[in-house]
Structure formats: structure tokens, C-alpha cells
mmCIF file of C-alpha atoms and ligand atoms in Angstrom:
data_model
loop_
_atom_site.group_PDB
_atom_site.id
_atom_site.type_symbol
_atom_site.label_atom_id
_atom_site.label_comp_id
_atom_site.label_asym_id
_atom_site.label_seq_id
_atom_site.Cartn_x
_atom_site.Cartn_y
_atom_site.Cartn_z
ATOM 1 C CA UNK A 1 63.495 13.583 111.361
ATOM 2 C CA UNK A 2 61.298 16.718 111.487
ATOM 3 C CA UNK A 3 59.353 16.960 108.635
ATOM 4 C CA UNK A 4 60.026 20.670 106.927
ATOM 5 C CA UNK A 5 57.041 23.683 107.443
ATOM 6 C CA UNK A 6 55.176 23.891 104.451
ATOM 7 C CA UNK A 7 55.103 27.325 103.356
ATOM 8 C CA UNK A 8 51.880 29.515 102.385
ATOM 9 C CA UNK A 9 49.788 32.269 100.769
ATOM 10 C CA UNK A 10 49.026 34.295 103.941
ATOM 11 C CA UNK A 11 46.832 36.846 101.664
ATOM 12 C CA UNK A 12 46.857 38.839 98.835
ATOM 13 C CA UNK A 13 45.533 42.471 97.897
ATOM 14 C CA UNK A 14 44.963 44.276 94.602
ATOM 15 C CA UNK A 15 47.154 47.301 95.272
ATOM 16 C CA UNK A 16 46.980 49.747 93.058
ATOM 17 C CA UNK A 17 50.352 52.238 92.140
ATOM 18 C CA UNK A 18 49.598 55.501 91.310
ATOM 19 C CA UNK A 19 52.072 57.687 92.134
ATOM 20 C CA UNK A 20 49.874 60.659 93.336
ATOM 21 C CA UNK A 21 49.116 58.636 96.345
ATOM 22 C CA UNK A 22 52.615 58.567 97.444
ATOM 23 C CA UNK A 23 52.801 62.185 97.046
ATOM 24 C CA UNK A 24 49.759 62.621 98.936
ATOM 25 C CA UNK A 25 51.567 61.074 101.832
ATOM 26 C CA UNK A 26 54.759 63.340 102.100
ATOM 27 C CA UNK A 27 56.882 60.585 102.819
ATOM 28 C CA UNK A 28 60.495 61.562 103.056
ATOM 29 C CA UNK A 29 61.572 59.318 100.646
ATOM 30 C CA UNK A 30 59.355 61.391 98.338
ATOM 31 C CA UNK A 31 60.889 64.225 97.286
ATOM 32 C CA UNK A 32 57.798 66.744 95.792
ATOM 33 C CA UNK A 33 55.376 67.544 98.902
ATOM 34 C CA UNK A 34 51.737 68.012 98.467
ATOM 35 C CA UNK A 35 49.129 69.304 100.848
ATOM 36 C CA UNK A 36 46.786 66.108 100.752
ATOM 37 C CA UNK A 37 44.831 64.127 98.184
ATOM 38 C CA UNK A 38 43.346 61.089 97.075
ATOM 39 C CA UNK A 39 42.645 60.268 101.376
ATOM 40 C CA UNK A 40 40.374 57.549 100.177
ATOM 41 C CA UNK A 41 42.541 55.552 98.971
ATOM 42 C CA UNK A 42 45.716 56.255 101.155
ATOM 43 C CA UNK A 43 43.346 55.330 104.294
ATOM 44 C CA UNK A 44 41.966 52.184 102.425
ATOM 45 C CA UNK A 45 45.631 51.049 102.000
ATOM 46 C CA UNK A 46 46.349 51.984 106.126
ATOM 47 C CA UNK A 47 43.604 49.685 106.766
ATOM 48 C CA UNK A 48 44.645 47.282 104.346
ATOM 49 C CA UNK A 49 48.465 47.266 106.307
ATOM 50 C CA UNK A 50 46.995 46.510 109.563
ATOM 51 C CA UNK A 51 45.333 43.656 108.679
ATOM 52 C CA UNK A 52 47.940 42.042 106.487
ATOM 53 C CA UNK A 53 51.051 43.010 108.463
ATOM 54 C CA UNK A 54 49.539 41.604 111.370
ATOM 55 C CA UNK A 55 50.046 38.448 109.408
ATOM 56 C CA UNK A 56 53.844 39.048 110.212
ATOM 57 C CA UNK A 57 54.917 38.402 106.275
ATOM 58 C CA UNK A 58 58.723 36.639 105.627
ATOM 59 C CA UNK A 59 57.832 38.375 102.274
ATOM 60 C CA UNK A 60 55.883 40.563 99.919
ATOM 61 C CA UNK A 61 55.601 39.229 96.352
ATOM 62 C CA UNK A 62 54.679 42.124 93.504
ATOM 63 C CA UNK A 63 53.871 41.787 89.782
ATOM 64 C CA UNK A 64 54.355 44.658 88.656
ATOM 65 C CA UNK A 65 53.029 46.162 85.195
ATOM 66 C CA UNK A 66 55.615 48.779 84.649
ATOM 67 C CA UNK A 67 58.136 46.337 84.430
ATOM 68 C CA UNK A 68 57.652 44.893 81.038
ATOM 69 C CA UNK A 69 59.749 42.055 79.832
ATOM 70 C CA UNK A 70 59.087 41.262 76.293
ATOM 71 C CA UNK A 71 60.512 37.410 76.761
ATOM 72 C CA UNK A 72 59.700 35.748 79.558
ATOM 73 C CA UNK A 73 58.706 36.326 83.058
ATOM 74 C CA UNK A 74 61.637 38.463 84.868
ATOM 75 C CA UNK A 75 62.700 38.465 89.141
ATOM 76 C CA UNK A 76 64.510 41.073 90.594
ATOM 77 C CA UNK A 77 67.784 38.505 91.406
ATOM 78 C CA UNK A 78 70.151 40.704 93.471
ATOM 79 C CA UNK A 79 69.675 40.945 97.713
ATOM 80 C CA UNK A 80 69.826 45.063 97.319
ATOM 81 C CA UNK A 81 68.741 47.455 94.864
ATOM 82 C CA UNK A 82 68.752 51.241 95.672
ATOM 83 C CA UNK A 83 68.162 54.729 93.841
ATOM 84 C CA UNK A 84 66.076 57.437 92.841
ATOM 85 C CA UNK A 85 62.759 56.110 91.041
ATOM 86 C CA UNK A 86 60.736 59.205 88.994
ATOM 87 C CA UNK A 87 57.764 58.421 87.388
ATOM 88 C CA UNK A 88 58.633 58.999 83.667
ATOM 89 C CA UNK A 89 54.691 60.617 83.455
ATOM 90 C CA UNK A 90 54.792 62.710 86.600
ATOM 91 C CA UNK A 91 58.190 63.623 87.619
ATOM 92 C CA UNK A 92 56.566 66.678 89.512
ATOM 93 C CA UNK A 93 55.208 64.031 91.938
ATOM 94 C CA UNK A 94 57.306 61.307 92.286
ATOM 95 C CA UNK A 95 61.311 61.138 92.627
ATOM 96 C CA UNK A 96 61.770 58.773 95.284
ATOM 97 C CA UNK A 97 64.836 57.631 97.119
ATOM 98 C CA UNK A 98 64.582 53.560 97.414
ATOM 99 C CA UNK A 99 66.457 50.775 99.112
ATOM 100 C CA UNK A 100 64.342 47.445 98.359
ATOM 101 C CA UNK A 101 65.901 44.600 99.993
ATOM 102 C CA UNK A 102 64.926 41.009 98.018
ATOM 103 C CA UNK A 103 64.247 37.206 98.847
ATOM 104 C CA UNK A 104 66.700 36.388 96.312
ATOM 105 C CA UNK A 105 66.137 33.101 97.371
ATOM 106 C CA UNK A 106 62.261 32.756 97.032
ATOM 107 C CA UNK A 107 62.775 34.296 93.874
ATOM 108 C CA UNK A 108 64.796 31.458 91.646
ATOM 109 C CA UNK A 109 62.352 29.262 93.217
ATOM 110 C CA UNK A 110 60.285 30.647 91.517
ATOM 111 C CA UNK A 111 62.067 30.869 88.568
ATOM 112 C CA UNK A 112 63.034 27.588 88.615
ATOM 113 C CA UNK A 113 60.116 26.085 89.159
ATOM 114 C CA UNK A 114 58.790 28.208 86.496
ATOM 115 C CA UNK A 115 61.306 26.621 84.156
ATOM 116 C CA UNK A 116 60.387 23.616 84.922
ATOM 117 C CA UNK A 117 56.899 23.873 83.796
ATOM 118 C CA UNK A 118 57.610 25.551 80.345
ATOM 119 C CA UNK A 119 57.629 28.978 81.076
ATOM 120 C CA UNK A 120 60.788 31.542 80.331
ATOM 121 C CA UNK A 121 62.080 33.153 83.396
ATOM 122 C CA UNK A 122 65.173 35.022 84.201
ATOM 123 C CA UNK A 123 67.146 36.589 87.085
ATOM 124 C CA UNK A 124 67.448 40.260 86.856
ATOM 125 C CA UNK A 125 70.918 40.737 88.111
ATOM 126 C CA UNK A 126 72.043 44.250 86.992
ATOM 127 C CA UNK A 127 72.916 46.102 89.829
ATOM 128 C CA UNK A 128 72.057 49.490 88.167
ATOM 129 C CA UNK A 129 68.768 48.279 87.300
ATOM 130 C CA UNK A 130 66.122 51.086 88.162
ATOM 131 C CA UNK A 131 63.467 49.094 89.866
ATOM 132 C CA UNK A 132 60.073 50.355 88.070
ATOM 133 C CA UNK A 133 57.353 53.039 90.335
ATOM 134 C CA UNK A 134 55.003 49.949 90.100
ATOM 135 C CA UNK A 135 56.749 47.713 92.339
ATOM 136 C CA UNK A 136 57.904 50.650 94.567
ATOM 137 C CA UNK A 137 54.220 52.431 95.177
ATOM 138 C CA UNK A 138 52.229 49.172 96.125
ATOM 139 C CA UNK A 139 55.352 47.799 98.365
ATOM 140 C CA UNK A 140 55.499 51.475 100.124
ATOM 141 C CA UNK A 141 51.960 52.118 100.789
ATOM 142 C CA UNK A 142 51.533 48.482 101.956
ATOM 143 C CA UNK A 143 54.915 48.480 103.908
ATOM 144 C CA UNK A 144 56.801 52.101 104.140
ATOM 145 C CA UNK A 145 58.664 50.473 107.011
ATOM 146 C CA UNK A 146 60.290 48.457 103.923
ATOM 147 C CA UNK A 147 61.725 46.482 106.469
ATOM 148 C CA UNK A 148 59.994 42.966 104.497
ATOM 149 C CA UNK A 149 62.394 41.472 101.824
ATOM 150 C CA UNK A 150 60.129 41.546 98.362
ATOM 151 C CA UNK A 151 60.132 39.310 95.277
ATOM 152 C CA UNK A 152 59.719 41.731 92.126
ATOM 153 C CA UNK A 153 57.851 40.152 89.417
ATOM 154 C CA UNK A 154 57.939 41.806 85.725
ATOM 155 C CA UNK A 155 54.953 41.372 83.485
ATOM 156 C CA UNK A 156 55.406 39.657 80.196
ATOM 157 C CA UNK A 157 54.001 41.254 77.394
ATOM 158 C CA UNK A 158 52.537 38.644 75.757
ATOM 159 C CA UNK A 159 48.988 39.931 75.742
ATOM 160 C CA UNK A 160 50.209 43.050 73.885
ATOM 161 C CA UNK A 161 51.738 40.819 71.233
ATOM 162 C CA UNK A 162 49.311 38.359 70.935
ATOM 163 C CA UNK A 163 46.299 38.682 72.609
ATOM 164 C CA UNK A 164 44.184 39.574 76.090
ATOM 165 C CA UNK A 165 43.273 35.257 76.341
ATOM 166 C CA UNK A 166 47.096 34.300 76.115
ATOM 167 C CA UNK A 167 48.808 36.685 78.425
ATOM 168 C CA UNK A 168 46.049 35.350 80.516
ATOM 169 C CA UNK A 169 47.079 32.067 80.231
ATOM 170 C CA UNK A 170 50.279 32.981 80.620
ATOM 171 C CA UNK A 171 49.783 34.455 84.534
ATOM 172 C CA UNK A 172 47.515 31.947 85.710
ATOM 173 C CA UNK A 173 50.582 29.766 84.964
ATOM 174 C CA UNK A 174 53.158 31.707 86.963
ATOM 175 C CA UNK A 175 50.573 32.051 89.685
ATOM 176 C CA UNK A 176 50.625 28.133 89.966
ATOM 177 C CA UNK A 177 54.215 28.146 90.039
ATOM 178 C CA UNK A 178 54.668 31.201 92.439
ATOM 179 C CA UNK A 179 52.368 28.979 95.166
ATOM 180 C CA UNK A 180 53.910 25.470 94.823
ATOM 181 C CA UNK A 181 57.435 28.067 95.217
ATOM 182 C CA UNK A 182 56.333 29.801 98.152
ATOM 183 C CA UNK A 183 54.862 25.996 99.899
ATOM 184 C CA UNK A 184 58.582 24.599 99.173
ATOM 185 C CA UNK A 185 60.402 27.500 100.325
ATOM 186 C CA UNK A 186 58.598 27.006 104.172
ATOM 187 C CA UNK A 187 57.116 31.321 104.261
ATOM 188 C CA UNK A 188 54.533 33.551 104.773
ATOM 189 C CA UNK A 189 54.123 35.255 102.003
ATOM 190 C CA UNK A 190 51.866 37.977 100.849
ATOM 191 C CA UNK A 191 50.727 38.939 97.439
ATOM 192 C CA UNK A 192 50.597 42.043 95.625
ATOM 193 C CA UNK A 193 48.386 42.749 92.218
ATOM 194 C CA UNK A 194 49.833 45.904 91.225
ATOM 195 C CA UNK A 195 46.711 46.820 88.654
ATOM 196 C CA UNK A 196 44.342 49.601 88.204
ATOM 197 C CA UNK A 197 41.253 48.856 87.049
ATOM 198 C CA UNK A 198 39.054 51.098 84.431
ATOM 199 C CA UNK A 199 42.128 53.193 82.951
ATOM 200 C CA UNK A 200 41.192 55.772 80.584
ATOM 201 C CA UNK A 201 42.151 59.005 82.279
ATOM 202 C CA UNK A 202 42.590 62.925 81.836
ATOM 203 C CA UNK A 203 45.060 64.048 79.804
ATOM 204 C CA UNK A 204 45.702 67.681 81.723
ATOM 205 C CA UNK A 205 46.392 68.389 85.130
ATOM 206 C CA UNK A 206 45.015 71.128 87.578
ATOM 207 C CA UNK A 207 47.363 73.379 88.535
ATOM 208 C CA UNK A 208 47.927 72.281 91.899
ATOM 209 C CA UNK A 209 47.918 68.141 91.576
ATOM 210 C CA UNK A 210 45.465 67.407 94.172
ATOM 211 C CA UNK A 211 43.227 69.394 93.887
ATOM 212 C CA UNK A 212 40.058 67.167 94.873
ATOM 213 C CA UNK A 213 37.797 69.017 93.001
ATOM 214 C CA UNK A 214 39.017 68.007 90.156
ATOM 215 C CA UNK A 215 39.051 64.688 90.267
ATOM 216 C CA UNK A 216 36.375 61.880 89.363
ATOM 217 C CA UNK A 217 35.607 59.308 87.221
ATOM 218 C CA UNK A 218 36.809 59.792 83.459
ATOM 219 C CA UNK A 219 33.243 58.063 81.964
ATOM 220 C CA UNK A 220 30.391 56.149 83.196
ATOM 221 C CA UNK A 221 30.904 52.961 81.852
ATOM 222 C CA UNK A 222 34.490 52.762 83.129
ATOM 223 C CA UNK A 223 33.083 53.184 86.301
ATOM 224 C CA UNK A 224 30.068 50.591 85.485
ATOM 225 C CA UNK A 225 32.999 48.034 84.783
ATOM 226 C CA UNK A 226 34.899 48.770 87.976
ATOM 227 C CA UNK A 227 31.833 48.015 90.012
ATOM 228 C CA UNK A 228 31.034 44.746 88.371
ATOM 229 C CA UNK A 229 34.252 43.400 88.381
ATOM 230 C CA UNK A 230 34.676 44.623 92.616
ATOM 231 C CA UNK A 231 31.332 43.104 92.814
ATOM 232 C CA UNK A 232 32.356 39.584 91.599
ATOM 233 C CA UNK A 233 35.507 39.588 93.997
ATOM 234 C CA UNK A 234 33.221 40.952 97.106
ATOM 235 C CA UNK A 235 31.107 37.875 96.294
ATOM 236 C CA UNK A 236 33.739 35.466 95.973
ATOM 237 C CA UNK A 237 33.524 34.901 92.323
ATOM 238 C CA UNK A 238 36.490 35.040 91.328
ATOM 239 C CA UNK A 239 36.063 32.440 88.229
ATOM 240 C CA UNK A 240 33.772 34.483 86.789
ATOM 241 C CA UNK A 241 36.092 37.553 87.402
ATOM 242 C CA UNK A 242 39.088 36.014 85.159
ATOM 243 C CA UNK A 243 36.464 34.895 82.922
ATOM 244 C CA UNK A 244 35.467 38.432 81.828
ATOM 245 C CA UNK A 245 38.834 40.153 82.513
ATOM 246 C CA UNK A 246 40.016 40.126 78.832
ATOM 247 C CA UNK A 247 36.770 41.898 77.801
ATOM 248 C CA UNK A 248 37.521 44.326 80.900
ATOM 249 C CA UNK A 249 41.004 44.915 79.007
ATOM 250 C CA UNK A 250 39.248 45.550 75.716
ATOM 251 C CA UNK A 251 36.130 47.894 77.408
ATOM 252 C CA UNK A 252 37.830 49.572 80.543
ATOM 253 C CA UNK A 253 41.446 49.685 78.923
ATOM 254 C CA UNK A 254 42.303 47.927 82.112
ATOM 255 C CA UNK A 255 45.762 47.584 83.498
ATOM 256 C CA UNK A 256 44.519 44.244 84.189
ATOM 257 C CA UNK A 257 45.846 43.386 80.939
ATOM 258 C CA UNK A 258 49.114 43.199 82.654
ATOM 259 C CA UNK A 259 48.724 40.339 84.508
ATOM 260 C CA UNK A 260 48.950 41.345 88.010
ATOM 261 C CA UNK A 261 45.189 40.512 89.015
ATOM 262 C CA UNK A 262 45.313 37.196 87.352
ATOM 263 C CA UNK A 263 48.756 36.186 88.498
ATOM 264 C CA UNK A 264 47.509 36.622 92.292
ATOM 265 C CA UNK A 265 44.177 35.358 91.991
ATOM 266 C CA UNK A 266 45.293 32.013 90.268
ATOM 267 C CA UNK A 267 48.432 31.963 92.941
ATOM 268 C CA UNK A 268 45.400 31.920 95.303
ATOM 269 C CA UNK A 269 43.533 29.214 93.786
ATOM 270 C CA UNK A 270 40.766 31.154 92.291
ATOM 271 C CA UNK A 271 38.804 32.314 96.148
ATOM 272 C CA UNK A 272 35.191 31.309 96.525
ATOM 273 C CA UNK A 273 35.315 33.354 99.758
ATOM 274 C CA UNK A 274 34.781 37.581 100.075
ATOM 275 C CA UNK A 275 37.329 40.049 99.411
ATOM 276 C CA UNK A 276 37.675 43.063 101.498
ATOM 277 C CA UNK A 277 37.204 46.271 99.667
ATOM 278 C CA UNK A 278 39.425 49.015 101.711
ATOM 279 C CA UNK A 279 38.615 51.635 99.005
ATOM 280 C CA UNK A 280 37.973 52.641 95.813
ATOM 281 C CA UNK A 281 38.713 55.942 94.605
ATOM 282 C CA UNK A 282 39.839 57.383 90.742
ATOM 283 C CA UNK A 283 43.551 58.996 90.174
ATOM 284 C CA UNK A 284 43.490 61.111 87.136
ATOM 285 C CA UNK A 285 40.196 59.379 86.247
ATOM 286 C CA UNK A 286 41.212 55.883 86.585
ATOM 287 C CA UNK A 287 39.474 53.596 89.027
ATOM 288 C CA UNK A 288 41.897 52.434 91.994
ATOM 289 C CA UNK A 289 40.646 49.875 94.338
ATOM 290 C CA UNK A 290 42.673 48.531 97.281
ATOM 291 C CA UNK A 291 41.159 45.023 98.038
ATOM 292 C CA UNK A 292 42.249 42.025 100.145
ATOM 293 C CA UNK A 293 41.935 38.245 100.500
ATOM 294 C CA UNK A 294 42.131 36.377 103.279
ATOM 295 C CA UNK A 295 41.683 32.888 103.427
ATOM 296 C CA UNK A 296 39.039 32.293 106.310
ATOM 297 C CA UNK A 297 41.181 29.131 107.546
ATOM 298 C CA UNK A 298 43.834 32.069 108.215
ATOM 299 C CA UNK A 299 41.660 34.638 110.051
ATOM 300 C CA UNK A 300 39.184 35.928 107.335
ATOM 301 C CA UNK A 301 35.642 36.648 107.266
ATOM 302 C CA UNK A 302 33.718 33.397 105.499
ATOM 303 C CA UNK A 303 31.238 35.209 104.858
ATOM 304 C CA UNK A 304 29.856 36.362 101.034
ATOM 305 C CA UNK A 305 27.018 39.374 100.393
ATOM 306 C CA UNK A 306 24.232 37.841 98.590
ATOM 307 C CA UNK A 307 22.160 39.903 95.799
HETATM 308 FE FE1 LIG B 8 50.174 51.950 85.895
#
């Protein structure tokens, strides 16, 4: 008898989901059209899809923090969803046609398997359900083929209710789950972290959106926390990363708080080895950073910067 494939974690990336940097692509499935904007990141996240699509993905998995579920962790749980997604914020930027196609399957896997280790999942099967700009922004700019079935992850809200430490908890738990998930279920899968990092941000906008001169970092030690927590994933430190994210949260208002980061990094058993950083760049203020793992035994660099 042949013995089934195991499946695995081909790589994950913190992809960030501000809208602005789907309008700075004038993709047709975005209706407002801008001139340019925010190239840093939108080329960090090109590079970024060449090296994980060459991975050739049965699936992208995203935790998204725009779809909050107050109990329990949520998964989109129908094979189609389609609409028009506007950004509740910045409606002059985003109104985007979507058609997301889900691994309905990988999905209760992971729900079930979640179950089965104490957590609260559920299957989102409304078929009106507006699927939140999170999920649709760092799916697009890592795939705008969208031709890659996706699991859609809510994020509980547990560390708004009671606290940064057991949200935490909380997603280092459904990271466990979503790997021993994706190893039964036999595919490649990919990870996405849909987080910002540092997130206090302007309150105004120039008159034309992307207008670069305009934009930069919101305060200093925002910044100073962005750089300290990039530096601990570009050195493979990723212990010490979860370690200080709830004081990120706290400092840096991070999106973090969320659960995306987390989720992934404990999906990926905490990395020892480098992260790629494809680009770091502020929306609004906020610091953005597209940055990707791959595990050396599965084509990525082994090496780590030293001090
Ligand atoms: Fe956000």
C-alpha cells in the first residue's frame, strides 16, 4: 500500500494589506485609478511572488485582522465567494470586484482539528458574506492571478477582551493546528500574516492619495520598533520576536495584536533561520514590511546576519 504524501509549510510571508497599494497598481479589479505610489512596497511584494509562487502552492492560507470573530476562530467554508469589497476607511481607493475560490476542504481540517484541541472554530457558510479587504489585499498582491484556492482565517478577538498575552496564546495554538492540518491534508501550502507593524498613522489625506511627498513615518519610535522587531526575524530570532510582540502591541499600536504574525510564525515552528525582507515602506504613516520564510531544507538561504 502506498503510504500517503505528507503535506507541508512551503513558506510563509508577513504581507501586509493596505489598500493604497492595490490602488497603486491599477488593477482592473480595482475600480479608483491612481497614477503610482507606495513602489516600494508593491515591488517588494513582486519579488516576494516570484519566489514563493515558484513554490507552485495547492494553497494560500490568510489570517486576516479585519475579519474579527468575537467567539472563536472562523474559516471561510463555502468553495466560491464573489463581490465588491470597499474599504469602509478609504472607499476613494478601494472598491474591488472579487471571486476568491476556497480549499473548503483544508479548511474543516483545520477546524476540526482545531476542535479537537480545545479551541472554538466555525465554518463561515453564508454565501453573502463580504469577505473582509484584509484577506483580499495580501492574497492579490501575492497572487492577482487568483487562480490558488485560499483558506480565510478570521482573527479572534480575544486580546481585545482580555489581554495582548492571551490572544497570543490563543494563535500560537491555531498555528499548531493549521500545520499538523496542512501535513494530513498531503499540500503545499503557503502562509500569509496579514499584519502591519508600527500603526499609528495620519489622520488627513493629501489631496491626491499618493502623493509621495507626503508620506513617511508617523513618529520615531514607531519606526525604532519596526526595525527591532524586522531585525529579530532577519536574524532568525523569532522566539525572541513573539516574546516582545505584546509590548510591540502596547508601544507601536501594532496590528500584530491581531494574531496574524504569531499564528504563522508558530505554524512555522518558531524559524531559527533568516527571513527575507522584500521591503519596508509606511502607508499613511504605518510601517508595512513584506517579509518571507523559507525553510532552507526547501530552497532558502541558511544563512543569518550577525551583529
Ligand atoms: Fe489593517
Amino acid at each position: 500500500m502506498r503510504e500517503a504524501v505528507k503535506g507541508e509549510i512551503v513558506g510563509g510571508v508577513l504581507a501586509p494589506h493596505p489598500p493604497h497599494i492595490v490602488y497603486g497598481e491599477n488593477h482592473w479589479r480595482n475600480e479608483p485609478k491612481s497614477e503610482c505610489g507606495w513602489e516600494v512596497l508593491r515591488w517588494g511584494y513582486e519579488r516576494a511572488r516570484k519566489d514563493f509562487l515558484a513554490k507552485k502552492p495547492d494553497v494560500i492560507l490568510v489570517h486576516s485582522p479585519h475579519w474579527q470573530t468575537v467567539i472563536g476562530h472562523h474559516f471561510l467554508g463555502l468553495p466560491e465567494f464573489h463581490g465588491l469589497s470597499v474599504d469602509p476607511i478609504f472607499p476613494n481607493l478601494f472598491r474591488f470586484q472579487y471571486d476568491v475560490k476556497v480549499d473548503v476542504e483544508l479548511a474543516e481540517l483545520i477546524a476540526e482539528e482545531g476542535r479537537r484541541s480545545g479551541l472554538i472554530t466555525k465554518m463561515m457558510r453564508n454565501p453573502n458574506f463580504r469577505v473582509d479587504y484584509g484577506t483580499i489585499v495580501s492574497c492579490h498582491m501575492m497572487n492577482p492571478e487568483w487562480d490558488i484556492p485560499i483558506v480565510g482565517i478570521s482573527s479572534n478577538n480575544s486580546p481585545y477582551y482580555f489581554s495582548n498575552e492571551m490572544g497570543q496564546a490563543q494563535m500560537v495554538e491555531l498555528g499548531q493546528v493549521t500545520k499538523r492540518a496542512i501535513e494530513k491534508s498531503g499540500k503545499r501550502a503557503i502562509l500569509l500574516a496579514s499584519n502591519t507593524l508600527s500603526h499609528r498613522h495620519f489622520t488627513t489625506e493629501p489631496e491626491i492619495p499618493e502623493d509621495m511627498s507626503r508620506e513617511h513615518v508617523y513618529e520615531h519610535s514607531g519606526y525604532l520598533w519596526d526595525m527591532q522587531v524586522i531585525d529579530l526575524m532577519r536574524k532568525g530570532r523569532t522566539k525572541e520576536l513573539i516574546a516582545i510582540l505584546p509590548e510591540f502591541m502596547d508601544h507601536a499600536v501594532s496590528e500584530v495584536k491581531a494574531g496574524s504574525l504569531a499564528w504563522m510564525l508558530s505554524a512555522l515552528d518558531f524559524p531559527d533561520y533568516a527571513a527575507e525582507v522584500y521591503g519596508y515602506w509606511t502607508v499613511i504613516g504605518t510601517g508595512n514590511a513584506v517579509v518571507g520564510w523559507q525553510p532552507p531544507s526547501l530552497g532558502g538561504s541558511d544563512r543569518v546576519p550577525t551583529d
